Amino acid sequence: MELESAYRKPIIGGNLKREFKHGQTRKLIFEIAEELQNNPVDPDKVDVFIAPSEVYLSEAARAISELEAEGKLPKGFIKLGAQNVARRDKLGAFSGQHATATQLKEMKVSHVIIGHSEVRHGSNEDTEDMRFQESNKVINAKVRAAIAAGLTPVLAFGEDAQERASGREFSLVRRQITESLSGISKEEMLSSGLVLAYEPVWAIGAQALRAASKEEADSMQRFVRSIILELFGPEVAQTIRIQYGGSVKADNAASLIAQASIDGGLIGGAAKKAETFLPIVHAFAAMQKVPAPLTGRSLYDALKASGLGKIVARGNKEFRDHDFGKSAVTMCTNIRTPLSLDGIMQAAKETNSVAILQQAISEFDYTWPNGYSPDNVYRFAEEAHQAAARNNFSDYILKADHVTVKVDKAFLKDQGAQDQLATLLETILTATTNTEREAIFAAAYENKDFMANDNIKNAMKVLKKAVEHTKATVAAGYTIFALDASFMPARLNILATAFLAGFIPANASIEAEVGEIGNEDNSTVADALEFITGIRYQETIQRDPKTNAIVYSELVKENNQPVVVSRIKGLLDHGITIDRLAINNGTSHGNNYDKEGNPIQTKMNIRMTQAIAEALKPFGIEIVQHGVTGTPLSVLPQLRAAGIASAHVGTHWQNIVWDTLTEKAKEDPTIQALVNRIRTTLVEKYGKNYKVTSLTPSPEEDKVLHAKNLAKLIGKD
């Protein structure tokens, strides 16, 4: 589902805070009306509300009513908003409290701001700014009271500078949204027209550190929409409007509103004058959203079409046959440090190429603070968007690499555990919706008897993480997915892949994997066909006499038909089609070394790869190649002819960053200290695996061997 594809009418709110004196609110509204007469705004293109201090609500209501009666203001165009509301719609002995929702309605208020940063991040003490702190529970009560009275809540949320600096912004916002909307139904969300407003505290008011970049705002608002999808389903997620508030002015409004995720603005300082407020209203009314971004589906559709000589427009780029044709291999770049993003994008611009930026689940563990988390899925997207803005580059796609379901050897020896998990997955796949499928999975996960077997428990944990990761990457805008349950036997690989694929939207491109990359045995034609069709064919296998590795396989035929050995349900039987298949053809991830510690290049089995690619052609499936860093350059031109449509390059960029650091360290003591710290950490954590106990060899150690082992340690880990 493309949550950003639906049109949502922009909504602009002018929050006047406690800025005005008696008569000034009326004066502002009259000035706005006069400006609108000279430069009208189409009321069908944008909604507008003004939220004055509570004491001036009646003054504002009268001004709007007078202007509408005189025909100087389109009826209903400027709506009246309030800045807060009582948490209970109840009259009584509540001295000094906010007006109730019903009282606000009687004053002709239609919208009410709830949870503004100036109440969320206040204090119970007598501080200089005199703001009172409201909890998520209090804010939730106010939202429910507003909805019950027929008001439209404008629920504000956002993190402060310290929370963002510590990497907690996504988890904090998730908690704010979830707790503030607790107990509210889908129907209430739709009928009330509830609006969300993202307000990063560090970008608000006179004390603002800076305005949020459009990438920061877009990333957070996409994240929030994904939370709404989880809580209330696709209808609410597609229709709910999310404003951005934080130092929005006429000069930066255009870049913000062009983002598909931003549906309006909650305006503070610029709302105090008609001459600064209305240009923002005009900008939103006339806004042109950015073109639909390049997606995995559009890219690979264009690749196929270009081979037929067609021109296919996708996102900001036209793909022609001279751009791709039959010789194109798309490169997928694993980003293990954000330092590599700018160079990759600059190179892509210079060569008129598309950049596919990806991370595997395992790579999140060592790339981002606190390791893997759904929040860091969004952080990677945000880093990519910011790098794209720096480099004025738009032809990139985010990819979820190696969405792994990795089981241990104990599980692979436990046939009973495998059969029970397979039965569960088969039951899950009979359900027609993801909601039903997740409910079946969740029930099994909570079933103590089912989870009593440690092998099942461990497999369920990794499967649960893969589901959560798939959903998070979908919500963050990733549109290529490399599903990898290749650690499992064929039947379970098929079932787990089919389960995960069900969460992936139609605008995405899907890859899967047969044969664990770097494992001893290469994948065969029979392996690939069994995965897709469920049919296991008899084959003859040729092995290397020295290494016993599979060099080639060929299907056994009788009467010119391949001999069937067994049948199970393949991916196609579960209604899953993939675009590319990863196979084990002799390459491995990372830098490679021989037994003596000397760096070596990997040997890609081109002949076997081509045989598998030919067998998959009738299904429209091509090969995706992993572990290309160690492949000789002379082999690369052969990839496309071997049926390889896409190739992964990861360690190469890491090597460039490391080589750059070590070179710069010769001149810069600070960088040298960083390099030393990295080396020391590697020795402490992984040195024993390479017989390295310190950065310098002991008197008893062979210096040459120590240097090779240290280089291998750095190169591999």
XYZ file of C-alpha atoms in Angstrom:
717
model
C 0.000 0.000 0.000
C 1.242 3.468 -0.902
C 0.139 5.566 2.064
C 1.349 8.779 0.438
C -0.636 8.279 -2.759
C -4.005 9.562 -1.504
C -4.798 13.270 -1.877
C -5.320 15.019 1.453
C -6.562 18.595 1.569
C -3.912 20.718 3.326
C -4.781 22.315 6.657
C -3.070 25.429 8.042
C -3.443 26.464 11.663
C -2.439 29.846 13.028
C -1.511 29.432 16.700
C -1.527 32.956 18.191
C -0.383 31.660 21.594
C -0.581 34.377 24.294
C 0.782 37.104 22.061
C -2.133 39.519 21.536
C -3.915 42.160 23.565
C -7.583 43.131 23.391
C -8.585 44.082 19.842
C -5.475 42.717 18.151
C -7.036 39.355 17.253
C -9.947 41.169 15.581
C -7.499 43.430 13.731
C -5.521 40.427 12.422
C -8.636 38.686 11.105
C -9.785 41.869 9.332
C -6.318 42.228 7.751
C -6.440 38.616 6.580
C -9.872 39.214 5.018
C -8.610 42.341 3.229
C -5.583 40.498 1.845
C -7.822 37.654 0.661
C -10.011 40.086 -1.251
C -6.947 41.338 -3.116
C -5.410 37.881 -3.530
C -8.069 35.169 -3.077
C -7.440 31.582 -2.016
C -9.618 28.745 -3.286
C -11.355 27.370 -0.141
C -11.546 23.963 -1.827
C -7.744 23.769 -1.904
C -6.903 24.412 1.762
C -8.465 24.503 5.249
C -7.510 27.310 7.641
C -8.093 27.851 11.354
C -6.964 30.607 13.718
C -6.410 29.747 17.402
C -6.264 32.854 19.626
C -5.866 32.941 23.383
C -8.965 31.546 25.110
C -9.977 34.956 26.438
C -10.222 36.321 22.869
C -12.195 33.463 21.307
C -15.442 35.450 21.402
C -13.694 38.467 19.871
C -12.414 36.294 17.029
C -15.782 34.586 16.507
C -17.543 37.960 16.209
C -14.952 39.247 13.724
C -15.322 36.192 11.499
C -19.129 36.375 11.672
C -19.171 40.085 10.735
C -16.854 39.628 7.765
C -18.829 36.645 6.472
C -22.111 38.564 6.791
C -20.642 41.482 4.818
C -19.330 39.148 2.111
C -15.728 40.106 2.846
C -14.718 36.594 3.867
C -15.831 33.305 2.248
C -18.240 31.608 4.634
C -16.553 28.885 6.643
C -13.126 29.516 5.139
C -11.449 30.681 8.342
C -12.407 28.388 11.178
C -11.927 29.118 14.850
C -9.517 27.050 16.909
C -8.661 26.874 20.602
C -5.251 26.289 22.140
C -6.357 23.799 24.804
C -9.405 22.238 26.424
C -10.470 20.773 29.761
C -9.867 17.052 30.089
C -13.449 16.431 31.213
C -16.519 17.865 29.515
C -18.069 18.606 32.879
C -19.297 21.742 34.622
C -18.689 22.320 38.309
C -16.193 23.644 40.817
C -13.162 23.734 38.504
C -11.800 27.197 39.175
C -8.998 28.347 36.912
C -9.363 25.455 34.438
C -9.665 25.538 30.656
C -13.066 25.771 29.014
C -14.799 22.454 28.380
C -15.175 21.040 24.881
C -18.885 21.888 24.894
C -18.166 25.461 26.018
C -15.668 25.814 23.173
C -18.264 24.515 20.745
C -20.724 27.129 22.027
C -18.105 29.782 21.196
C -18.104 28.480 17.584
C -14.763 26.708 17.961
C -14.280 23.811 15.518
C -10.626 22.825 16.117
C -8.629 22.520 19.321
C -4.854 22.122 19.706
C -4.039 19.430 22.266
C -0.596 18.384 23.471
C 1.325 21.370 22.132
C 5.023 21.204 22.938
C 4.606 24.111 25.324
C 2.356 21.970 27.521
C 4.056 18.615 26.928
C 7.490 19.980 27.805
C 6.510 22.327 30.602
C 7.161 22.132 34.329
C 5.186 21.762 37.546
C 7.539 24.254 39.170
C 7.375 28.062 39.161
C 9.789 28.345 36.267
C 10.465 31.423 34.183
C 8.441 30.227 31.186
C 5.465 29.337 33.428
C 4.330 26.341 31.356
C 2.482 23.466 32.973
C 3.432 19.940 31.988
C 0.673 17.611 30.735
C 1.156 13.851 30.569
C 0.109 11.599 27.702
C -2.785 10.351 29.865
C -4.097 13.877 30.406
C -3.704 14.648 26.708
C -5.551 11.431 25.849
C -8.468 12.460 28.083
C -8.604 15.844 26.325
C -8.615 14.223 22.879
C -11.495 11.957 23.886
C -13.443 14.875 25.368
C -12.958 16.942 22.206
C -14.128 14.110 19.943
C -17.179 13.444 22.118
C -18.213 17.101 21.819
C -17.838 17.125 18.038
C -14.593 19.112 17.879
C -11.633 18.289 15.636
C -8.564 17.653 17.807
C -5.210 18.846 16.486
C -2.927 16.488 18.400
C 0.605 17.856 18.641
C 3.686 15.784 19.436
C 7.453 16.004 19.112
C 10.850 15.588 20.714
C 13.248 18.087 22.259
C 16.890 18.600 21.289
C 18.273 16.260 23.936
C 15.890 13.463 22.968
C 16.895 13.755 19.309
C 20.614 13.945 20.101
C 20.378 10.724 22.110
C 18.588 8.919 19.274
C 15.308 8.560 21.178
C 13.087 10.707 18.952
C 11.275 7.855 17.202
C 10.586 5.799 20.329
C 9.447 8.921 22.195
C 7.074 9.978 19.416
C 5.708 6.440 19.174
C 4.853 6.567 22.875
C 3.301 10.033 22.598
C 1.080 8.991 19.673
C 0.114 5.585 21.062
C -0.736 6.800 24.566
C -2.436 10.010 23.422
C -4.771 8.043 21.118
C -5.432 5.158 23.508
C -9.054 4.011 23.590
C -10.061 5.918 20.458
C -11.747 3.893 17.724
C -11.174 3.895 13.995
C -14.663 5.346 13.537
C -13.889 8.210 15.932
C -10.647 8.960 14.113
C -12.496 9.185 10.799
C -15.590 11.069 11.969
C -13.682 13.663 14.001
C -11.176 14.415 11.234
C -8.444 14.366 13.892
C -5.286 16.140 12.723
C -1.735 15.363 13.859
C 0.926 18.062 14.180
C 4.631 17.232 14.407
C 6.436 19.922 16.412
C 10.120 19.285 17.078
C 10.686 21.386 20.181
C 14.188 22.297 19.046
C 12.729 24.044 15.976
C 10.024 26.123 17.690
C 9.877 29.753 18.749
C 12.533 32.282 19.629
C 14.745 29.621 21.220
C 14.729 27.411 18.112
C 18.128 25.926 17.296
C 17.151 25.704 13.622
C 14.268 24.725 11.408
C 13.905 21.026 10.692
C 15.059 20.016 7.237
C 12.406 18.703 4.892
C 14.077 15.289 5.148
C 13.856 15.266 8.961
C 10.214 16.339 8.848
C 9.356 13.877 6.081
C 11.057 10.958 7.818
C 9.243 11.565 11.107
C 5.878 12.095 9.479
C 6.207 8.890 7.462
C 7.045 7.137 10.718
C 3.949 8.580 12.387
C 1.731 7.519 9.496
C 3.070 3.980 9.898
C 2.059 4.061 13.573
C -1.450 5.144 12.577
C -1.506 2.241 10.107
C -0.660 -0.163 12.934
C -3.224 1.327 15.319
C -6.180 2.048 13.043
C -5.610 0.428 9.649
C -5.101 1.688 6.093
C -8.210 3.870 5.744
C -7.221 6.126 8.647
C -3.529 6.042 7.699
C -4.289 7.213 4.169
C -6.708 9.988 5.134
C -5.325 11.465 8.355
C -3.654 14.839 7.860
C -0.287 15.477 9.488
C 0.885 19.058 9.882
C 4.424 20.217 10.456
C 5.056 22.994 12.959
C 8.429 24.512 13.713
C 9.739 27.814 12.356
C 7.618 27.557 9.192
C 7.903 30.733 7.142
C 7.088 31.724 3.579
C 10.698 31.153 2.480
C 10.912 27.531 3.680
C 7.277 26.486 3.253
C 7.674 25.431 -0.371
C 10.345 22.820 0.357
C 8.356 21.400 3.270
C 4.987 21.179 1.582
C 6.423 19.487 -1.486
C 6.954 16.388 0.665
C 4.196 13.840 0.180
C 3.980 13.188 3.924
C 3.344 16.815 4.992
C -0.307 17.870 4.808
C -0.206 21.332 6.325
C 1.411 23.560 8.885
C 0.816 24.622 12.467
C 2.150 28.165 12.273
C 3.313 30.215 15.256
C 5.341 33.398 14.746
C 4.386 33.845 11.090
C 0.665 33.723 12.007
C 0.831 37.041 13.888
C 0.668 39.092 10.685
C -1.490 38.660 7.599
C 1.474 39.532 5.381
C 3.516 36.589 6.720
C 0.673 34.120 7.323
C -1.176 34.270 4.016
C 1.837 33.513 1.778
C 2.071 30.177 3.602
C -1.659 29.569 3.047
C -1.251 30.423 -0.649
C 1.750 28.112 -0.925
C -0.160 25.159 0.502
C -3.234 25.899 -1.642
C -1.089 25.910 -4.777
C 1.277 23.172 -3.684
C 2.634 20.652 -6.127
C 3.753 17.490 -4.425
C 7.049 16.020 -5.516
C 6.726 13.398 -8.281
C 6.131 9.875 -7.106
C 9.519 8.612 -5.957
C 11.391 5.923 -7.802
C 10.374 2.518 -6.432
C 11.628 -1.010 -6.726
C 8.661 -1.989 -8.869
C 9.012 0.963 -11.234
C 12.776 0.451 -11.617
C 12.636 -3.213 -12.533
C 9.556 -2.761 -14.734
C 11.545 -0.084 -16.559
C 14.525 -2.405 -16.891
C 12.392 -5.034 -18.578
C 10.631 -2.482 -20.780
C 13.920 -0.902 -21.831
C 15.076 -4.218 -23.200
C 12.078 -4.034 -25.541
C 13.081 -0.566 -26.737
C 10.392 1.240 -24.760
C 10.694 4.488 -22.836
C 9.314 4.252 -19.313
C 8.934 7.313 -17.089
C 9.422 6.535 -13.418
C 9.677 9.152 -10.723
C 12.078 11.852 -11.852
C 13.783 9.764 -14.521
C 13.115 8.296 -17.948
C 14.657 4.893 -18.481
C 15.545 4.159 -22.105
C 16.948 1.131 -23.832
C 20.322 2.816 -24.254
C 20.401 3.354 -20.470
C 19.831 -0.288 -19.648
C 18.995 -2.835 -22.317
C 20.356 -6.307 -21.938
C 23.698 -5.181 -20.525
C 22.488 -3.483 -17.344
C 23.213 -4.785 -13.868
C 21.835 -2.684 -11.022
C 24.267 -2.258 -8.147
C 22.899 -2.435 -4.608
C 25.171 -0.657 -2.139
C 25.301 -1.760 1.479
C 25.687 1.324 3.658
C 27.640 0.316 6.755
C 28.500 3.915 7.556
C 26.659 7.065 6.426
C 30.070 8.430 5.371
C 29.782 6.493 2.113
C 26.412 7.957 1.050
C 27.635 11.207 -0.514
C 30.316 9.610 -2.661
C 27.970 6.904 -3.928
C 25.337 9.482 -4.873
C 27.866 11.746 -6.584
C 29.167 8.799 -8.620
C 25.609 7.804 -9.531
C 24.914 11.341 -10.783
C 28.086 11.415 -12.857
C 27.257 8.085 -14.506
C 23.499 8.713 -14.862
C 22.826 5.713 -12.632
C 20.288 4.709 -10.038
C 21.575 4.162 -6.492
C 20.019 1.339 -4.499
C 20.886 1.905 -0.847
C 20.454 -1.013 1.506
C 21.124 -2.473 4.910
C 20.745 -6.007 6.188
C 19.293 -6.626 9.636
C 22.765 -7.640 10.840
C 24.283 -4.382 9.548
C 21.941 -2.277 11.656
C 23.544 -3.858 14.716
C 26.907 -2.168 14.152
C 25.960 0.902 12.106
C 23.610 2.749 14.455
C 23.506 3.676 18.146
C 21.925 0.932 20.261
C 22.093 -1.572 17.394
C 19.073 -2.884 15.544
C 15.685 -1.320 16.235
C 12.674 -0.347 14.097
C 13.549 3.271 14.940
C 16.924 2.879 13.241
C 15.147 1.659 10.111
C 13.803 5.219 9.874
C 17.159 6.705 10.848
C 18.785 5.037 7.838
C 16.036 6.411 5.582
C 16.525 9.885 7.060
C 20.300 9.758 6.508
C 19.707 8.753 2.881
C 17.165 11.536 2.322
C 19.525 14.122 3.833
C 22.435 12.941 1.677
C 20.178 13.105 -1.388
C 19.269 16.698 -0.525
C 22.948 17.632 -0.076
C 23.781 16.182 -3.468
C 20.616 17.248 -5.315
C 20.038 13.601 -6.169
C 16.675 11.874 -6.481
C 17.281 8.621 -8.350
C 17.709 6.325 -5.380
C 15.736 3.517 -3.778
C 15.895 2.090 -0.267
C 16.239 -1.664 0.028
C 15.833 -4.040 2.955
C 18.701 -6.463 2.424
C 18.812 -9.922 4.041
C 15.543 -9.900 5.962
C 16.817 -13.033 7.626
C 15.137 -15.939 9.359
C 18.326 -17.526 10.651
C 17.950 -20.734 12.648
C 20.702 -22.599 14.483
C 22.050 -26.109 13.973
C 19.946 -27.533 16.805
C 16.765 -26.566 14.961
C 18.054 -28.127 11.743
C 18.551 -31.422 13.602
C 15.078 -31.314 15.194
C 12.638 -32.678 12.593
C 9.737 -32.448 15.034
C 10.314 -28.722 15.558
C 10.569 -28.200 11.801
C 7.276 -30.023 11.203
C 5.449 -28.046 13.904
C 6.689 -24.718 12.557
C 5.775 -25.738 9.003
C 2.249 -26.667 10.117
C 1.866 -23.287 11.816
C 3.063 -21.395 8.735
C 0.768 -23.407 6.475
C -2.148 -22.490 8.748
C -1.106 -18.837 8.690
C -0.995 -18.804 4.890
C -4.585 -20.048 4.651
C -5.724 -16.740 6.205
C -6.553 -14.066 3.642
C -5.498 -10.901 5.495
C -2.319 -9.901 7.293
C -4.370 -9.031 10.371
C -5.620 -12.614 10.556
C -2.170 -14.008 9.829
C -0.548 -11.931 12.553
C -3.255 -12.971 15.007
C -2.551 -16.664 14.337
C 1.188 -16.076 14.708
C 0.707 -14.059 17.922
C -1.509 -16.762 19.438
C 1.145 -19.400 18.737
C 3.857 -17.120 20.122
C 1.928 -16.790 23.401
C 1.108 -20.513 23.556
C 3.379 -21.909 26.280
C 2.970 -25.492 25.123
C 3.920 -24.644 21.545
C 6.899 -22.559 22.671
C 8.114 -25.118 25.218
C 10.571 -26.539 22.692
C 13.619 -24.234 22.699
C 14.257 -24.887 19.021
C 10.750 -23.726 18.120
C 11.043 -20.768 20.486
C 14.288 -19.572 18.889
C 12.904 -19.984 15.367
C 9.738 -18.074 16.309
C 11.831 -15.230 17.752
C 13.808 -14.706 14.554
C 10.643 -15.010 12.468
C 8.918 -12.411 14.651
C 11.862 -10.045 14.227
C 11.764 -10.542 10.450
C 8.036 -9.707 10.370
C 8.561 -6.572 12.471
C 11.492 -5.528 10.292
C 9.527 -6.049 7.084
C 6.649 -3.928 8.383
C 9.010 -1.189 9.600
C 10.890 -0.993 6.298
C 7.637 -0.898 4.324
C 6.403 1.973 6.474
C 9.720 3.835 6.118
C 9.489 3.790 2.332
C 11.813 0.916 1.380
C 10.611 -0.661 -1.875
C 13.023 -3.519 -2.576
C 13.079 -6.497 -0.213
C 15.590 -9.348 -0.053
C 13.805 -12.044 1.950
C 16.258 -14.600 3.272
C 15.088 -17.786 4.959
C 17.780 -19.760 3.118
C 19.141 -21.056 6.434
C 16.064 -23.322 6.599
C 15.219 -26.485 4.636
C 13.368 -25.884 1.355
C 9.830 -26.352 2.704
C 10.323 -23.889 5.558
C 12.256 -21.463 3.349
C 9.246 -21.354 1.017
C 6.695 -20.955 3.824
C 8.624 -18.269 5.726
C 9.299 -16.325 2.508
C 5.610 -16.472 1.557
C 4.591 -15.236 5.025
C 6.968 -12.254 4.879
C 6.095 -11.424 1.271
C 2.474 -10.914 2.296
C 3.444 -7.684 4.082
C 5.122 -6.156 1.022
C 3.131 -3.655 -1.101
C 2.552 -3.733 -4.840
C 5.009 -0.879 -5.521
C 7.901 -3.022 -4.284
C 10.204 -5.570 -5.876
C 10.887 -8.846 -4.062
C 13.968 -11.044 -3.954
C 14.402 -14.358 -2.166
C 17.309 -16.704 -1.561
C 18.172 -20.356 -2.083
C 21.417 -21.642 -0.668
C 23.086 -19.675 2.100
C 25.676 -17.271 0.631
C 29.195 -18.395 1.544
C 28.105 -21.919 2.460
C 30.163 -24.843 1.184
C 27.625 -26.271 -1.285
C 26.631 -24.190 -4.296
C 22.975 -23.890 -5.272
C 21.737 -26.076 -8.115
C 19.073 -25.890 -10.818
C 16.924 -28.361 -8.869
C 17.193 -26.214 -5.713
C 15.972 -23.122 -7.540
C 13.075 -24.843 -9.314
C 11.899 -26.563 -6.129
C 11.788 -23.211 -4.343
C 9.655 -21.609 -7.064
C 7.429 -24.513 -8.156
C 7.611 -26.985 -5.267
C 8.753 -29.724 -7.669
C 12.063 -31.443 -6.911
C 13.718 -32.809 -10.042
C 16.393 -35.470 -10.258
C 19.782 -34.072 -11.235
C 23.332 -35.140 -11.867
C 25.946 -33.178 -9.964
C 29.572 -32.511 -10.873
C 31.958 -31.775 -8.007
C 35.443 -30.320 -7.819
C 37.784 -33.264 -7.113
C 39.921 -31.157 -4.777
C 37.332 -29.214 -2.764
C 34.255 -31.409 -3.372
C 32.310 -28.210 -4.090
C 29.443 -28.438 -6.574
C 30.644 -27.141 -9.940
C 27.647 -27.896 -12.121
C 24.304 -29.676 -12.122
C 22.021 -30.906 -14.870
C 18.455 -32.212 -14.704
C 17.958 -35.891 -15.531
C 15.409 -36.351 -18.310
C 13.301 -39.238 -19.598
C 11.469 -38.826 -22.904
C 12.844 -35.283 -22.940
C 11.042 -34.455 -19.667
C 12.784 -33.858 -16.317
C 12.327 -36.659 -13.798
C 10.259 -35.634 -10.762
C 11.564 -36.786 -7.372
C 9.049 -35.137 -5.015
C 6.443 -32.376 -4.760
C 5.629 -29.773 -2.131
C 4.002 -26.358 -2.408
C 6.346 -23.809 -3.957
C 6.221 -20.023 -3.803
C 3.918 -19.884 -6.823
C 1.455 -22.221 -5.102
C 1.205 -19.671 -2.297
C 0.512 -16.872 -4.770
C 3.949 -15.285 -4.371
C 5.932 -14.075 -7.367
C 9.466 -12.767 -7.015
C 11.651 -10.786 -9.401
C 15.087 -12.094 -8.495
C 16.594 -15.064 -6.720
C 19.868 -15.049 -4.791
C 21.888 -18.234 -5.074
C 25.109 -19.554 -3.607
C 27.538 -19.650 -6.532
C 30.906 -19.521 -4.799
C 31.096 -15.927 -3.599
C 31.037 -14.848 0.035
C 30.374 -11.690 1.977
C 33.206 -9.363 2.944
C 36.937 -9.461 2.277
C 38.384 -12.918 1.704
C 41.676 -14.470 2.818
C 43.476 -17.761 2.381
C 44.643 -19.927 5.275
C 47.883 -17.951 5.506
C 46.015 -14.662 5.874
C 46.704 -13.380 2.369
C 43.856 -11.469 0.683
C 42.278 -13.408 -2.186
C 39.499 -12.919 -4.714
C 36.380 -15.062 -4.727
C 35.542 -17.471 -7.531
C 32.078 -16.982 -8.964
C 30.682 -20.046 -10.726
C 29.405 -18.347 -13.882
C 28.490 -21.610 -15.627
C 26.216 -22.786 -12.793
C 24.720 -19.324 -12.430
C 23.832 -19.227 -16.110
C 22.208 -22.668 -15.939
C 20.004 -21.597 -13.020
C 19.126 -18.326 -14.759
C 18.042 -20.225 -17.897
C 15.829 -22.524 -15.804
C 14.156 -19.508 -14.158
C 13.540 -17.558 -17.377
C 10.026 -18.979 -17.969
C 9.009 -17.521 -14.594
C 10.391 -14.048 -15.320
C 12.953 -14.420 -12.532
C 16.566 -13.263 -12.774
C 19.556 -13.656 -10.472
C 20.672 -11.237 -7.771
C 24.355 -11.629 -6.931
C 25.631 -11.245 -3.361
C 29.242 -10.856 -2.269
C 30.677 -8.967 -5.241
C 33.432 -7.058 -3.380
C 35.936 -9.898 -3.735
C 35.058 -10.682 -7.354
C 37.797 -9.996 -9.940
C 36.983 -6.970 -12.104
C 37.524 -9.099 -15.194
C 34.480 -11.188 -14.243
C 32.049 -8.281 -13.850
C 31.297 -7.832 -17.588
C 30.119 -11.458 -17.640
C 27.408 -10.944 -15.017
C 24.564 -9.808 -17.269
C 25.131 -12.574 -19.792
C 24.928 -15.042 -16.904
C 21.414 -13.823 -16.060
C 22.460 -11.596 -13.155
C 20.250 -8.500 -13.004
C 21.442 -7.051 -9.715
C 24.674 -7.206 -7.705
C 25.407 -6.378 -4.065
C 28.518 -4.409 -3.142
C 29.040 -3.678 0.540
C 32.510 -4.228 1.948
C 34.067 -2.255 -0.927
C 32.654 1.010 0.464
C 33.714 0.056 3.972
C 37.241 -0.541 2.662
C 37.288 2.915 1.061
C 36.232 4.580 4.313
C 38.823 2.607 6.306
C 41.618 3.317 3.829
C 40.713 7.015 3.894
C 40.740 7.092 7.689
C 44.107 5.360 7.967
C 45.621 7.685 5.356
C 44.259 10.833 7.028
C 45.404 9.524 10.407
C 49.008 10.057 9.339
C 48.397 13.820 9.407
C 45.667 14.205 12.032
C 46.186 13.018 15.651
C 42.425 13.021 16.297
C 41.785 10.652 13.408
C 44.775 8.553 14.471
C 43.231 8.204 17.931
C 39.967 7.067 16.317
C 41.771 4.497 14.164
C 43.651 3.181 17.208
C 40.410 2.926 19.159
C 38.768 0.948 16.346
C 41.744 -1.419 16.109
C 41.845 -1.922 19.879
C 38.116 -2.634 20.021
C 38.410 -5.195 17.227
C 41.259 -6.980 19.001
C 39.353 -7.038 22.297
C 36.121 -8.330 20.753
C 37.258 -10.656 17.973
C 41.042 -11.019 18.213
C 41.007 -14.536 19.627
C 39.243 -15.761 16.464
C 42.329 -14.689 14.486
C 45.037 -15.491 17.063
C 45.606 -11.786 17.721
C 45.847 -10.660 21.346
C 47.331 -7.179 20.891
C 48.047 -4.564 18.238
C 51.761 -5.340 18.391
C 53.294 -8.835 18.258
C 54.906 -10.325 21.327
C 58.621 -11.231 21.119
C 57.631 -14.878 20.593
C 55.261 -14.156 17.683
C 56.114 -14.151 13.991
C 55.819 -10.481 12.978
C 54.758 -11.215 9.404
C 52.083 -13.691 10.516
C 50.832 -11.276 13.201
C 50.535 -8.501 10.617
C 48.570 -10.791 8.274
C 46.268 -11.962 11.067
C 45.668 -8.386 12.202
C 44.877 -7.333 8.628
C 42.497 -10.283 8.324
C 40.802 -9.337 11.601
C 40.278 -5.766 10.411
C 39.193 -6.884 6.952
C 36.651 -9.435 8.164
C 35.217 -7.781 11.277
